[in-house]
Coordinates of C-alpha atoms and ligand atoms in Angstrom, one line a residue:
M1 CA -14.3 -36.6 -25.8
A2 CA -16.5 -37.5 -23.1
R3 CA -15.4 -39.7 -20.9
E4 CA -16.7 -43.7 -21.1
F5 CA -18.7 -44.9 -17.9
T6 CA -18.3 -48.7 -18.4
R7 CA -19.2 -49.6 -14.7
V8 CA -21.1 -47.6 -12.0
G9 CA -22.4 -48.0 -8.9
V10 CA -25.8 -47.5 -7.2
V11 CA -26.0 -47.1 -3.4
G12 CA -29.3 -47.6 -1.9
L13 CA -31.9 -49.8 -3.6
G14 CA -35.3 -48.1 -2.4
T15 CA -38.1 -46.7 -4.4
M16 CA -35.4 -45.0 -6.3
G17 CA -32.1 -46.7 -6.4
A18 CA -33.6 -50.0 -7.8
G19 CA -35.1 -48.2 -10.7
I20 CA -31.9 -46.4 -11.3
V21 CA -29.9 -49.6 -11.4
E22 CA -32.6 -50.7 -13.9
V23 CA -31.8 -47.4 -16.2
F24 CA -28.0 -48.2 -16.2
A25 CA -28.1 -51.8 -16.9
R26 CA -30.8 -51.5 -19.8
N27 CA -28.3 -49.7 -21.4
G28 CA -25.7 -51.9 -21.3
I29 CA -23.6 -50.4 -18.5
D30 CA -22.2 -52.8 -15.2
V31 CA -23.7 -51.8 -12.1
V32 CA -22.8 -52.6 -8.6
A33 CA -25.8 -52.4 -6.6
V34 CA -25.1 -51.7 -2.9
E35 CA -27.3 -52.0 0.4
I36 CA -26.8 -51.5 3.9
S37 CA -28.1 -55.1 4.7
E38 CA -28.7 -58.6 3.3
G39 CA -32.4 -58.1 3.8
A40 CA -32.2 -54.7 2.2
L41 CA -30.4 -56.3 -0.7
E42 CA -33.0 -59.1 -1.1
R43 CA -35.8 -56.2 -1.1
G44 CA -33.6 -54.1 -4.1
R45 CA -33.3 -57.3 -6.1
S46 CA -37.2 -58.6 -6.1
T47 CA -37.9 -54.7 -6.8
L48 CA -35.8 -55.1 -9.9
T49 CA -36.8 -58.4 -11.1
G50 CA -40.5 -57.5 -10.5
S51 CA -40.1 -54.6 -12.3
T52 CA -38.4 -55.9 -15.5
D53 CA -40.7 -59.2 -15.3
R54 CA -43.5 -56.9 -15.8
A55 CA -41.9 -55.1 -18.5
V56 CA -41.6 -58.7 -20.1
A57 CA -44.8 -59.3 -19.5
K58 CA -46.0 -56.4 -21.3
G59 CA -44.0 -56.9 -24.1
K60 CA -41.7 -54.1 -23.8
L61 CA -38.8 -56.0 -23.2
A62 CA -37.7 -59.4 -24.6
A63 CA -37.0 -62.5 -21.7
A64 CA -33.3 -62.8 -22.8
D65 CA -33.0 -59.2 -22.8
R66 CA -34.2 -58.9 -19.4
D67 CA -31.8 -62.0 -18.2
A68 CA -28.6 -60.1 -20.1
L69 CA -30.1 -56.7 -17.6
L70 CA -30.2 -58.8 -14.5
S71 CA -26.4 -60.5 -15.2
R72 CA -24.9 -56.7 -15.4
V73 CA -25.8 -56.1 -11.6
N74 CA -23.6 -57.5 -9.1
F75 CA -25.6 -57.0 -5.8
Q76 CA -23.4 -56.4 -2.8
V77 CA -23.9 -55.4 1.1
G78 CA -21.2 -52.6 1.8
L79 CA -19.6 -49.8 0.1
E80 CA -16.3 -51.6 -0.2
A81 CA -17.8 -53.1 -3.5
L82 CA -17.3 -49.7 -5.0
H83 CA -13.6 -49.5 -5.6
S84 CA -13.4 -50.0 -9.4
V85 CA -16.5 -48.1 -10.4
D86 CA -16.5 -44.8 -12.7
L87 CA -19.2 -43.2 -10.9
V88 CA -21.7 -43.7 -8.1
I89 CA -25.0 -42.5 -7.6
E90 CA -26.0 -42.3 -4.0
A91 CA -29.9 -42.9 -3.5
V92 CA -30.0 -43.1 0.8
P93 CA -32.7 -41.6 2.3
E94 CA -32.8 -37.9 2.5
H95 CA -30.6 -36.9 5.5
L96 CA -27.9 -34.8 5.0
D97 CA -26.0 -36.5 7.8
L98 CA -26.3 -39.9 6.3
K99 CA -25.5 -38.7 3.0
Q100 CA -22.4 -36.9 4.1
R101 CA -21.2 -39.9 6.1
I102 CA -21.6 -42.0 2.8
F103 CA -19.8 -39.8 0.8
A104 CA -16.9 -39.5 3.1
E105 CA -16.8 -43.0 2.7
L106 CA -16.9 -43.1 -0.8
D107 CA -14.2 -40.9 -1.4
R108 CA -12.5 -43.3 0.8
V109 CA -13.2 -46.3 -1.4
C110 CA -13.5 -45.0 -4.7
K111 CA -11.1 -44.5 -7.1
P112 CA -9.6 -40.8 -7.3
E113 CA -11.1 -40.4 -10.8
A114 CA -14.6 -41.4 -9.8
I115 CA -17.3 -38.8 -10.3
L116 CA -19.5 -39.3 -6.9
A117 CA -23.1 -38.2 -7.5
T118 CA -26.3 -37.8 -5.3
N119 CA -29.9 -38.5 -6.5
T120 CA -31.1 -35.9 -3.6
S121 CA -34.1 -34.2 -4.3
S122 CA -33.6 -31.0 -1.9
L123 CA -30.5 -31.4 0.1
S124 CA -27.6 -29.1 -0.7
V125 CA -25.4 -31.0 -3.3
T126 CA -22.8 -28.5 -2.0
E127 CA -23.1 -29.3 1.7
I128 CA -22.6 -33.2 0.5
S129 CA -19.5 -32.5 -1.5
V130 CA -17.4 -31.0 1.3
A131 CA -17.7 -34.2 3.3
T132 CA -15.4 -35.4 0.2
T133 CA -11.6 -34.4 -0.6
R134 CA -12.8 -34.0 -4.2
P135 CA -15.7 -31.6 -4.4
N136 CA -15.2 -30.9 -7.7
Q137 CA -16.0 -34.6 -8.9
V138 CA -19.7 -34.1 -6.7
I139 CA -22.7 -33.6 -8.5
G140 CA -26.4 -34.0 -8.6
I141 CA -27.9 -36.7 -10.7
H142 CA -31.8 -36.2 -10.1
F143 CA -33.7 -38.8 -11.4
F144 CA -37.6 -39.1 -11.7
N145 CA -40.0 -41.7 -10.1
P146 CA -40.4 -44.3 -12.0
A147 CA -36.7 -43.9 -13.1
P148 CA -37.0 -46.1 -15.9
V149 CA -40.1 -44.4 -17.3
M150 CA -39.3 -40.6 -16.5
K151 CA -37.2 -39.0 -19.1
L152 CA -36.0 -35.9 -17.3
V153 CA -32.6 -35.9 -15.1
E154 CA -31.9 -32.5 -13.5
V155 CA -27.9 -32.5 -13.5
V156 CA -27.3 -30.3 -10.5
R157 CA -23.8 -28.7 -10.5
T158 CA -22.1 -26.9 -7.5
V159 CA -19.9 -24.1 -7.6
V160 CA -17.3 -26.1 -7.1
T161 CA -18.3 -28.9 -10.1
S162 CA -15.9 -28.8 -12.8
A163 CA -16.9 -28.1 -16.2
D164 CA -15.5 -31.5 -17.2
V165 CA -17.6 -33.6 -14.7
V166 CA -20.7 -31.7 -15.8
A167 CA -20.3 -32.6 -19.6
D168 CA -19.5 -36.1 -18.7
V169 CA -22.7 -36.4 -17.1
E170 CA -24.7 -34.9 -19.4
A171 CA -23.3 -36.8 -22.1
L172 CA -23.9 -40.1 -20.0
C173 CA -27.8 -38.8 -19.7
N174 CA -28.1 -38.8 -23.3
R175 CA -26.4 -42.5 -23.6
L176 CA -29.3 -43.3 -21.1
G177 CA -32.1 -42.2 -23.6
K178 CA -32.9 -39.2 -20.8
V179 CA -33.3 -35.6 -21.3
D180 CA -31.0 -33.5 -18.9
V181 CA -31.4 -30.1 -17.7
T182 CA -28.7 -28.6 -16.2
I183 CA -29.0 -26.3 -13.0
N184 CA -27.5 -24.9 -10.2
D185 CA -27.8 -26.1 -6.4
R186 CA -31.1 -24.8 -4.8
A187 CA -33.8 -26.5 -3.0
G188 CA -36.0 -28.7 -4.7
F189 CA -34.2 -27.9 -8.1
I190 CA -37.2 -27.1 -10.9
A191 CA -39.6 -29.6 -10.5
N192 CA -39.8 -30.5 -7.0
A193 CA -39.5 -26.7 -6.2
L194 CA -43.0 -26.5 -8.2
L195 CA -44.2 -29.8 -7.3
F196 CA -44.1 -30.1 -3.3
G197 CA -45.8 -26.8 -2.3
Y198 CA -48.9 -28.5 -4.6
L199 CA -48.9 -31.7 -3.1
N200 CA -48.7 -30.7 0.5
H201 CA -51.5 -28.1 -0.5
A202 CA -53.3 -30.9 -1.4
V203 CA -52.8 -32.9 1.9
S204 CA -54.0 -29.9 3.8
M205 CA -57.1 -30.3 1.7
F206 CA -57.7 -33.5 2.5
E207 CA -56.6 -33.2 6.2
G208 CA -59.1 -30.2 6.3
R209 CA -61.9 -32.6 5.0
Y210 CA -62.3 -30.3 2.2
A211 CA -63.0 -33.2 -0.1
T212 CA -62.1 -36.7 -0.2
R213 CA -58.9 -38.4 -1.2
E214 CA -60.5 -39.8 -4.4
D215 CA -61.8 -36.4 -5.5
I216 CA -58.9 -34.6 -4.6
D217 CA -57.0 -36.8 -7.1
A218 CA -59.7 -37.3 -9.8
A219 CA -60.1 -33.3 -9.9
M220 CA -56.6 -33.1 -10.9
K221 CA -56.3 -36.0 -13.3
L222 CA -59.4 -35.1 -15.1
G223 CA -59.4 -31.3 -14.9
C224 CA -55.3 -30.8 -15.7
G225 CA -54.9 -34.1 -17.6
L226 CA -52.1 -35.1 -14.7
P227 CA -51.0 -38.6 -15.0
M228 CA -51.7 -39.0 -11.2
G229 CA -53.5 -37.4 -8.5
P230 CA -51.2 -35.6 -5.8
L231 CA -52.4 -38.3 -3.0
A232 CA -51.4 -41.2 -5.3
L233 CA -48.5 -39.3 -6.2
M234 CA -47.5 -39.0 -2.3
D235 CA -48.0 -42.5 -1.6
L236 CA -45.8 -43.4 -4.8
I237 CA -42.9 -40.8 -3.9
G238 CA -43.2 -42.1 -0.1
L239 CA -44.4 -40.3 2.7
D240 CA -41.1 -40.5 4.4
T241 CA -39.3 -38.9 1.6
A242 CA -41.9 -36.4 0.9
Y243 CA -41.5 -35.4 4.5
E244 CA -38.0 -34.8 4.2
I245 CA -38.0 -32.9 1.1
L246 CA -40.8 -30.7 2.1
D247 CA -38.9 -30.0 5.5
T248 CA -35.4 -29.5 3.9
M249 CA -37.3 -27.2 1.4
Y250 CA -38.7 -25.1 4.4
R251 CA -35.6 -24.8 5.7
R252 CA -33.7 -24.1 2.7
G253 CA -36.3 -22.1 0.4
G254 CA -36.8 -19.1 2.5
R255 CA -39.4 -20.7 4.9
D256 CA -42.2 -20.6 3.0
R257 CA -45.1 -21.8 4.7
R258 CA -46.2 -23.8 2.0
H259 CA -43.5 -26.3 2.5
A260 CA -43.8 -26.8 6.1
P261 CA -44.7 -30.3 6.0
V262 CA -48.9 -30.7 6.7
P263 CA -48.9 -32.3 10.4
L264 CA -50.5 -35.2 9.0
I265 CA -47.8 -36.4 7.0
K266 CA -45.8 -36.6 9.8
Q267 CA -48.4 -38.6 11.8
M268 CA -48.7 -41.1 8.8
V269 CA -44.8 -41.7 8.7
T270 CA -44.8 -42.3 12.4
A271 CA -47.5 -45.1 12.1
G272 CA -45.7 -46.6 9.5
L273 CA -48.2 -45.6 6.8
L274 CA -45.7 -44.4 4.0
G275 CA -47.4 -45.4 0.9
R276 CA -46.9 -48.2 -1.7
K277 CA -43.8 -49.2 -0.4
S278 CA -45.3 -50.2 3.1
G279 CA -48.4 -51.1 1.3
R280 CA -50.6 -48.6 3.0
G281 CA -50.4 -44.3 2.5
F282 CA -53.5 -42.0 1.6
Y283 CA -54.5 -45.5 -0.2
T284 CA -54.4 -49.2 0.6
Y285 CA -52.3 -51.5 -1.7
E286 CA -52.5 -55.0 -2.3
R287 CA -49.3 -55.5 -0.7
P288 CA -46.3 -53.8 0.1
G289 CA -44.7 -52.1 -3.3
S290 CA -47.8 -53.3 -5.0
P291 CA -49.2 -50.4 -7.4
V292 CA -52.8 -52.2 -7.2
V293 CA -54.9 -50.0 -4.8
V294 CA -57.6 -52.2 -3.1
P295 CA -60.9 -51.0 -1.2
D296 CA -60.8 -49.8 2.3
D297 CA -62.9 -48.2 5.1
Q298 CA -62.7 -44.5 2.9
T299 CA -63.3 -46.2 -0.4
P300 CA -66.8 -44.3 -1.7
V301 CA -69.4 -46.9 -3.0
A302 CA -69.4 -46.4 -6.7
S303 CA -72.5 -47.9 -8.2
Q304 CA -75.1 -45.8 -9.9
A305 CA -77.5 -46.9 -7.5
A306 CA -75.3 -45.4 -4.6
L307 CA -74.9 -42.0 -6.6
A308 CA -78.6 -41.5 -6.9
D309 CA -79.1 -42.5 -3.3
G310 CA -81.2 -39.4 -1.8
A311 CA -81.1 -37.6 -4.9
R312 CA -83.9 -35.8 -6.3
A313 CA -85.2 -37.1 -9.7
I314 CA -84.5 -34.6 -12.6
A315 CA -85.9 -34.5 -15.8
K316 CA -86.0 -31.1 -17.0
V317 CA -83.0 -28.5 -16.9
G318 CA -82.9 -24.8 -17.4
V319 CA -79.6 -23.2 -18.8
V320 CA -79.2 -19.5 -18.6
G321 CA -76.7 -17.8 -20.6
S322 CA -75.4 -17.5 -23.9
G323 CA -71.6 -17.8 -23.7
T324 CA -69.4 -20.6 -24.2
M325 CA -70.2 -22.6 -20.7
A326 CA -73.7 -22.0 -21.2
T327 CA -73.6 -23.2 -24.9
G328 CA -71.3 -26.1 -24.3
I329 CA -73.7 -27.2 -21.1
I330 CA -76.9 -27.0 -23.2
E331 CA -75.4 -29.6 -25.6
V332 CA -74.0 -32.0 -22.8
F333 CA -77.5 -31.9 -21.2
A334 CA -79.4 -32.2 -24.4
K335 CA -76.8 -35.1 -25.5
A336 CA -77.7 -37.1 -22.2
G337 CA -81.2 -36.9 -22.8
Y338 CA -82.3 -34.0 -20.5
E339 CA -85.4 -31.8 -21.7
V340 CA -83.7 -28.4 -21.8
V341 CA -84.8 -25.0 -21.8
S342 CA -82.5 -22.6 -22.9
V343 CA -83.1 -19.1 -21.9
T344 CA -80.9 -16.1 -23.3
R345 CA -81.3 -12.6 -23.5
G346 CA -83.3 -12.5 -26.9
A347 CA -83.7 -14.4 -29.8
E348 CA -80.4 -13.3 -31.4
K349 CA -78.6 -14.8 -28.9
S350 CA -80.6 -18.0 -28.7
A351 CA -80.4 -18.3 -32.9
K352 CA -76.5 -18.1 -31.9
V353 CA -76.4 -20.8 -29.6
F354 CA -78.5 -22.8 -31.5
E355 CA -76.3 -22.5 -34.3
T356 CA -73.0 -23.2 -32.1
V357 CA -74.7 -26.3 -30.3
K358 CA -75.8 -27.7 -33.9
T359 CA -72.4 -27.2 -35.5
S360 CA -70.7 -28.8 -32.3
L361 CA -73.5 -32.0 -32.7
N362 CA -72.7 -32.0 -36.4
K363 CA -69.0 -32.6 -35.8
G364 CA -69.7 -35.4 -33.5
V365 CA -71.6 -37.2 -36.1
V366 CA -69.0 -36.6 -38.8
R367 CA -66.6 -38.2 -36.3
G368 CA -68.9 -40.8 -35.8
K369 CA -69.6 -40.2 -32.1
L370 CA -73.3 -39.4 -32.8
S371 CA -75.7 -40.8 -35.2
E372 CA -77.9 -38.3 -36.9
D373 CA -81.0 -39.2 -35.3
D374 CA -79.5 -38.9 -32.0
R375 CA -78.2 -35.3 -32.9
E376 CA -81.8 -34.7 -34.5
A377 CA -83.0 -35.7 -31.0
A378 CA -80.7 -33.9 -29.0
L379 CA -81.5 -30.9 -30.6
G380 CA -85.4 -31.5 -30.7
R381 CA -85.3 -31.8 -26.6
I382 CA -83.9 -28.1 -26.5
N383 CA -86.9 -25.2 -26.1
W384 CA -85.5 -22.0 -26.7
S385 CA -86.6 -18.7 -24.8
A386 CA -85.9 -15.2 -23.4
T387 CA -87.6 -15.2 -20.9
L388 CA -87.0 -17.0 -17.3
E389 CA -90.8 -17.3 -16.6
H390 CA -90.3 -20.4 -18.5
L391 CA -88.2 -22.3 -16.4
A392 CA -91.2 -22.3 -13.7
D393 CA -91.5 -26.3 -13.8
V394 CA -87.7 -27.1 -14.6
D395 CA -86.2 -29.3 -11.7
L396 CA -82.7 -28.2 -12.3
V397 CA -81.3 -24.4 -13.3
V398 CA -78.0 -24.3 -14.1
E399 CA -76.7 -20.4 -14.4
A400 CA -73.6 -19.6 -16.6
V401 CA -74.2 -15.8 -17.3
V402 CA -71.5 -13.4 -17.0
E403 CA -68.8 -13.6 -13.8
E404 CA -70.3 -10.5 -12.0
L405 CA -71.6 -11.1 -8.5
S406 CA -74.6 -8.2 -9.0
V407 CA -75.6 -10.3 -11.8
K408 CA -75.8 -13.4 -10.2
K409 CA -77.6 -12.3 -7.3
A410 CA -80.2 -10.6 -9.3
L411 CA -80.8 -13.4 -11.4
F412 CA -80.9 -16.1 -8.4
A413 CA -83.4 -13.7 -6.7
S414 CA -85.8 -14.1 -9.8
L415 CA -85.1 -17.7 -9.9
D416 CA -86.2 -17.7 -6.5
E417 CA -89.3 -16.4 -7.5
I418 CA -89.9 -17.8 -10.4
C419 CA -88.9 -21.6 -10.1
K420 CA -91.2 -24.4 -8.3
P421 CA -90.2 -25.6 -5.0
G422 CA -87.7 -28.3 -4.7
V423 CA -85.9 -27.0 -7.9
V424 CA -81.6 -27.4 -7.5
L425 CA -80.2 -24.0 -8.5
A426 CA -76.6 -24.5 -9.7
T427 CA -74.1 -21.9 -10.6
T428 CA -71.1 -22.3 -12.8
T429 CA -68.9 -19.8 -11.4
S430 CA -65.4 -20.3 -11.3
S431 CA -64.4 -17.8 -8.9
L432 CA -67.4 -15.9 -6.7
P433 CA -68.7 -17.6 -3.4
V434 CA -71.3 -19.8 -4.1
I435 CA -72.7 -19.0 -0.6
D436 CA -73.2 -15.4 -1.9
V437 CA -75.4 -16.4 -5.0
A438 CA -77.2 -18.7 -2.5
M439 CA -78.3 -15.9 0.2
A440 CA -80.0 -14.1 -2.7
T441 CA -82.7 -16.8 -2.5
Q442 CA -85.1 -17.6 0.1
R443 CA -83.9 -21.1 -0.2
P444 CA -79.9 -21.5 0.1
A445 CA -80.5 -25.4 1.1
D446 CA -81.3 -25.7 -2.7
V447 CA -78.2 -23.9 -4.0
V448 CA -75.1 -25.5 -5.4
G449 CA -72.3 -24.8 -7.6
L450 CA -71.5 -26.9 -10.7
H451 CA -68.3 -25.9 -12.0
F452 CA -68.0 -27.5 -15.7
F453 CA -64.8 -27.2 -17.4
N454 CA -64.0 -25.7 -20.9
P455 CA -65.1 -27.3 -23.3
A456 CA -68.0 -28.4 -21.5
P457 CA -68.7 -31.3 -24.1
V458 CA -65.5 -32.8 -23.7
M459 CA -63.9 -32.1 -20.2
P460 CA -64.9 -35.1 -18.0
L461 CA -64.9 -33.1 -14.6
V462 CA -67.4 -31.0 -12.8
E463 CA -66.6 -29.5 -9.2
V464 CA -69.9 -29.9 -7.2
V465 CA -69.5 -27.3 -5.0
Q466 CA -71.3 -27.2 -1.4
T467 CA -71.5 -24.2 0.5
I468 CA -72.5 -24.4 4.4
R469 CA -76.1 -23.8 3.8
T470 CA -76.3 -26.8 0.9
S471 CA -78.6 -29.5 1.9
A472 CA -77.1 -33.2 1.5
E473 CA -79.9 -34.0 -0.9
T474 CA -78.9 -31.2 -3.1
T475 CA -75.5 -32.5 -3.3
A476 CA -76.6 -35.7 -3.8
T477 CA -79.0 -34.3 -6.7
A478 CA -75.5 -32.7 -8.0
R479 CA -73.7 -35.9 -8.0
A480 CA -76.1 -37.8 -9.6
V481 CA -76.8 -35.4 -12.6
C482 CA -72.9 -35.3 -13.0
A483 CA -73.1 -39.1 -13.4
A484 CA -75.9 -39.1 -16.1
L485 CA -74.0 -36.4 -17.8
G486 CA -71.1 -39.2 -17.9
K487 CA -69.1 -36.7 -15.9
T488 CA -67.0 -37.5 -12.7
G489 CA -68.5 -34.9 -10.2
V490 CA -66.2 -34.1 -7.1
V491 CA -67.3 -32.6 -4.4
C492 CA -65.5 -29.9 -2.3
G493 CA -66.3 -26.8 -0.1
D494 CA -67.1 -23.3 -1.1
R495 CA -63.5 -21.7 -1.3
S496 CA -61.8 -19.6 -3.7
G497 CA -60.6 -21.8 -6.3
F498 CA -62.3 -25.1 -5.7
I499 CA -59.7 -27.7 -6.0
V500 CA -58.8 -27.5 -9.2
N501 CA -57.7 -23.9 -9.4
A502 CA -56.4 -23.8 -6.0
L503 CA -54.1 -26.6 -6.6
L504 CA -53.1 -25.6 -10.2
F505 CA -52.4 -21.7 -10.3
P506 CA -50.3 -21.5 -7.3
Y507 CA -47.9 -23.7 -9.0
L508 CA -48.2 -21.5 -12.3
N509 CA -47.3 -18.4 -10.5
D510 CA -44.3 -20.3 -8.7
A511 CA -43.1 -21.3 -12.0
V512 CA -43.5 -17.6 -12.9
K513 CA -41.3 -16.5 -9.9
M514 CA -38.6 -19.0 -10.8
L515 CA -38.2 -17.8 -13.9
E516 CA -38.0 -14.2 -13.0
A517 CA -35.4 -15.2 -10.5
S518 CA -33.8 -16.3 -13.4
Y519 CA -32.9 -19.8 -11.8
S520 CA -34.0 -21.6 -15.3
T521 CA -35.5 -20.7 -18.6
A522 CA -39.0 -21.0 -20.0
D523 CA -38.2 -24.0 -22.2
D524 CA -36.4 -26.1 -19.3
I525 CA -39.0 -25.4 -16.6
D526 CA -41.5 -26.8 -19.3
Y527 CA -39.7 -29.4 -20.2
A528 CA -39.1 -30.7 -16.4
M529 CA -42.7 -30.6 -15.8
K530 CA -43.4 -32.7 -18.8
L531 CA -40.6 -35.1 -19.0
G532 CA -40.0 -35.3 -14.5
C533 CA -43.6 -35.2 -13.8
G534 CA -45.6 -36.4 -16.9
Y535 CA -47.9 -33.1 -17.4
P536 CA -49.4 -32.6 -20.7
M537 CA -48.2 -29.3 -20.9
G538 CA -45.4 -27.2 -19.2
P539 CA -46.4 -24.2 -17.1
F540 CA -45.6 -21.5 -19.5
E541 CA -47.1 -23.4 -22.2
L542 CA -50.2 -23.6 -20.2
L543 CA -50.4 -19.9 -19.3
D544 CA -50.4 -19.1 -22.6
V545 CA -53.3 -21.1 -23.6
V546 CA -55.3 -20.1 -20.5
G547 CA -54.7 -16.7 -20.9
L548 CA -52.4 -14.6 -18.5
D549 CA -54.8 -12.0 -17.8
V550 CA -57.2 -14.6 -16.6
S551 CA -54.2 -16.6 -14.5
L552 CA -53.4 -13.1 -12.6
A553 CA -57.4 -12.7 -12.0
I554 CA -57.5 -16.4 -10.2
Q555 CA -54.3 -16.0 -8.5
R556 CA -55.5 -12.5 -7.0
E557 CA -58.7 -14.2 -5.8
L558 CA -56.6 -16.7 -3.8
Y559 CA -54.4 -14.4 -2.5
L560 CA -57.1 -12.3 -1.2
E561 CA -59.2 -14.9 0.0
L562 CA -56.5 -17.3 1.6
R563 CA -54.2 -14.4 2.5
E564 CA -51.2 -16.7 1.9
P565 CA -47.9 -14.8 1.4
G566 CA -46.7 -17.7 -1.1
F567 CA -49.8 -16.9 -3.2
A568 CA -48.8 -13.4 -3.9
P569 CA -48.9 -12.8 -7.9
A570 CA -45.5 -12.9 -9.3
P571 CA -44.8 -9.5 -10.4
L572 CA -43.5 -10.6 -13.6
L573 CA -46.8 -12.0 -14.5
E574 CA -48.4 -8.6 -13.2
H575 CA -46.1 -6.7 -15.9
L576 CA -46.9 -9.0 -18.8
V577 CA -50.5 -8.5 -18.3
T578 CA -50.0 -4.9 -18.1
A579 CA -47.9 -5.1 -20.9
G580 CA -50.7 -6.5 -22.8
Y581 CA -48.9 -9.9 -23.9
L582 CA -51.9 -12.0 -22.8
G583 CA -51.0 -15.3 -24.0
R584 CA -52.0 -17.1 -27.2
K585 CA -55.0 -14.8 -27.6
S586 CA -52.9 -11.7 -28.1
G587 CA -50.4 -13.4 -30.0
R588 CA -47.8 -13.2 -27.3
G589 CA -47.3 -14.1 -23.6
F590 CA -44.2 -15.9 -22.4
R591 CA -43.7 -17.2 -26.1
D592 CA -44.1 -15.1 -29.1
H593 CA -46.8 -16.6 -31.1
T594 CA -47.1 -14.7 -34.0
R595 CA -43.9 -16.1 -35.6
R596 CA -44.6 -19.9 -35.0
Ligands
LIG1 N1 -38.9 -40.9 -3.8 C1 -39.0 -40.7 -4.8 O1 -40.0 -40.4 -5.6 C2 -37.6 -39.7 -5.3 C3 -37.7 -39.2 -6.6 C4 -36.3 -38.6 -6.9 C5 -35.3 -38.6 -5.9 N2 -35.4 -39.3 -4.7 C6 -34.5 -38.9 -3.5 O2 -33.1 -40.4 -3.9 C7 -32.9 -40.7 -2.7 C8 -33.7 -41.8 -2.1 O3 -35.2 -41.9 -2.0 P1 -35.9 -43.0 -2.0 O4 -37.4 -42.6 -2.1 O5 -35.9 -44.0 -3.0 O6 -35.8 -43.6 -0.4 P2 -36.2 -45.2 0.0 O7 -36.4 -44.9 1.7 O8 -37.2 -45.9 -0.6 O9 -34.8 -46.1 0.0 C9 -33.5 -46.0 0.7 C10 -32.7 -46.8 0.4 O10 -31.3 -46.5 0.8 C11 -31.2 -47.9 1.6 N3 -30.0 -47.4 2.4 C12 -29.8 -46.6 3.9 N4 -29.1 -46.7 4.5 C13 -27.9 -47.0 3.9 C14 -26.7 -47.2 3.4 N5 -25.7 -46.7 4.7 N6 -25.7 -47.7 2.4 C15 -26.4 -47.9 1.8 N7 -28.1 -48.2 1.4 C16 -28.8 -47.8 2.4 C17 -32.2 -48.3 2.5 O11 -31.9 -49.6 2.8 C18 -33.2 -48.1 1.6 O12 -33.3 -49.5 0.6 C19 -33.4 -39.6 -1.9 O13 -32.4 -38.6 -1.2 C20 -34.6 -39.0 -2.3 O14 -34.6 -37.5 -2.1 C21 -36.7 -39.8 -4.3

């Protein structure tokens, strides 16, 4: 029989604590909510009432249920109020000495059978537990932000946590409607160990002016389907908390440089820019605690007119290539009203591309997204050719041929001879340096990367890659074209992986390393990222879809260019590729797809 928890305590009512109080009280459990001072108690109380009022306003909670929920919470200053609770969750700032002090005090105040839990994200639960005389009753219960919304709870057992306590806490998580994964005490557990390297890397991109905050965030939201971009997430977590988590992970997790907090984070914390809770972090908010972002001096002007500012007029577009990307890109331009010249290596290939574009447009008609007239008009705008000479009078060329530098360079040299002056020459490469392609021409200022995502007609993101020779006019033109296509163009520098792959693949690689170290299972790691961070797919699901060979190749490129030791491909990934386990396409990757 699992233990009944009728009354619990929560210590610290900040970003996490207030949400944890709500989770318990929503599920009919009485809560003693403790803060350090009257002022902090008031802040915690207003966070709770604000959150429950919003739930009522959105129709997610009945007003009577809110009142019942609030009546279950007893707000108190000081730990003495916790003498009769069955379990305490501590959610004070991420400092070991503070947590140890609080646990020693809880040990003194709480009844002997009470379970003492910490919501720490990165500190050692074991080190916290030894501050008490009951380390076997100390456990980590790691909720995710925002606690009332995110389904995951990581239950962290130490070497001395008793099995009964683990089972009781797992049953409690179920009662709260959460999904728990139980793991050992290691820095960052599952989700944060995979998340924070990525967040820190995103901050370093911003710090290094590689891309703007809006573009970094849009890239990860639109390119990977994440619920929020990394910088917005840093603001939600709180920069002070994020700093402490990174710092602890760096020290506890083998001094991986990727966890050494980027200097900008410390500077922002010192300046009081803590994120949402202080009203300003990477973004500016309506007021402290508000989720509403307001414009500030870094906010770009988003109007169509501003986007077109300095851009060249584009009416006729050449697309070179006949593969998946070229085909999708032809469709995208034709649908958006551009005149398109498709150049392939022969009539047969052109016929195939034509059929694929037609089939795709037909699907749009069947789904009611496109009229028959629009389909005919789009097809009518495409001219089919097998010779580059037909690109003499286009305004923009988009190259989407095989991913081989020699082939692309030769093509750009030819385009340089054929195309009229002032044309923008774009490459869709996902891994080659755009500058290499640009230097194959006499007009590198007109060359830019336009990295579309697959399938191009569906994916809303395009990375606009500017080299050190790309002119501002060319970049402006590329952005304006993306907007005219109904896509979001994000501008970044010419570095391996651009924004999305550079941030995504090291995280996937880290997940493989975690599996390889037997810290957790593929299923639990996938759950953790989906339910704890709201990712549409877990890392192993995604790796199997993308292809392990493709993922390994991208990871190798990143490693070779940036020489970051933490980017070295996981040996397990290499072995699976060698064994021919490439993911869905070969029937087996991290999972066996033949039996599903
Ligand atoms: N922010 C996140 O996204 C997140 C997610 C999961 C876990 N965590 C972990 O949760 C814990 C709390 O983080 P947070 O982001 O909520 O911090 P926070 O700074 O928002 O809140 C901490 C609260 O603790 C209170 N406090 C400080 N000393 C206290 C004391 N002696 N007694 C009672 N209350 C005290 C503070 O007044 C403050 O309200 C940390 O261990 C953090 O790592 C954070």
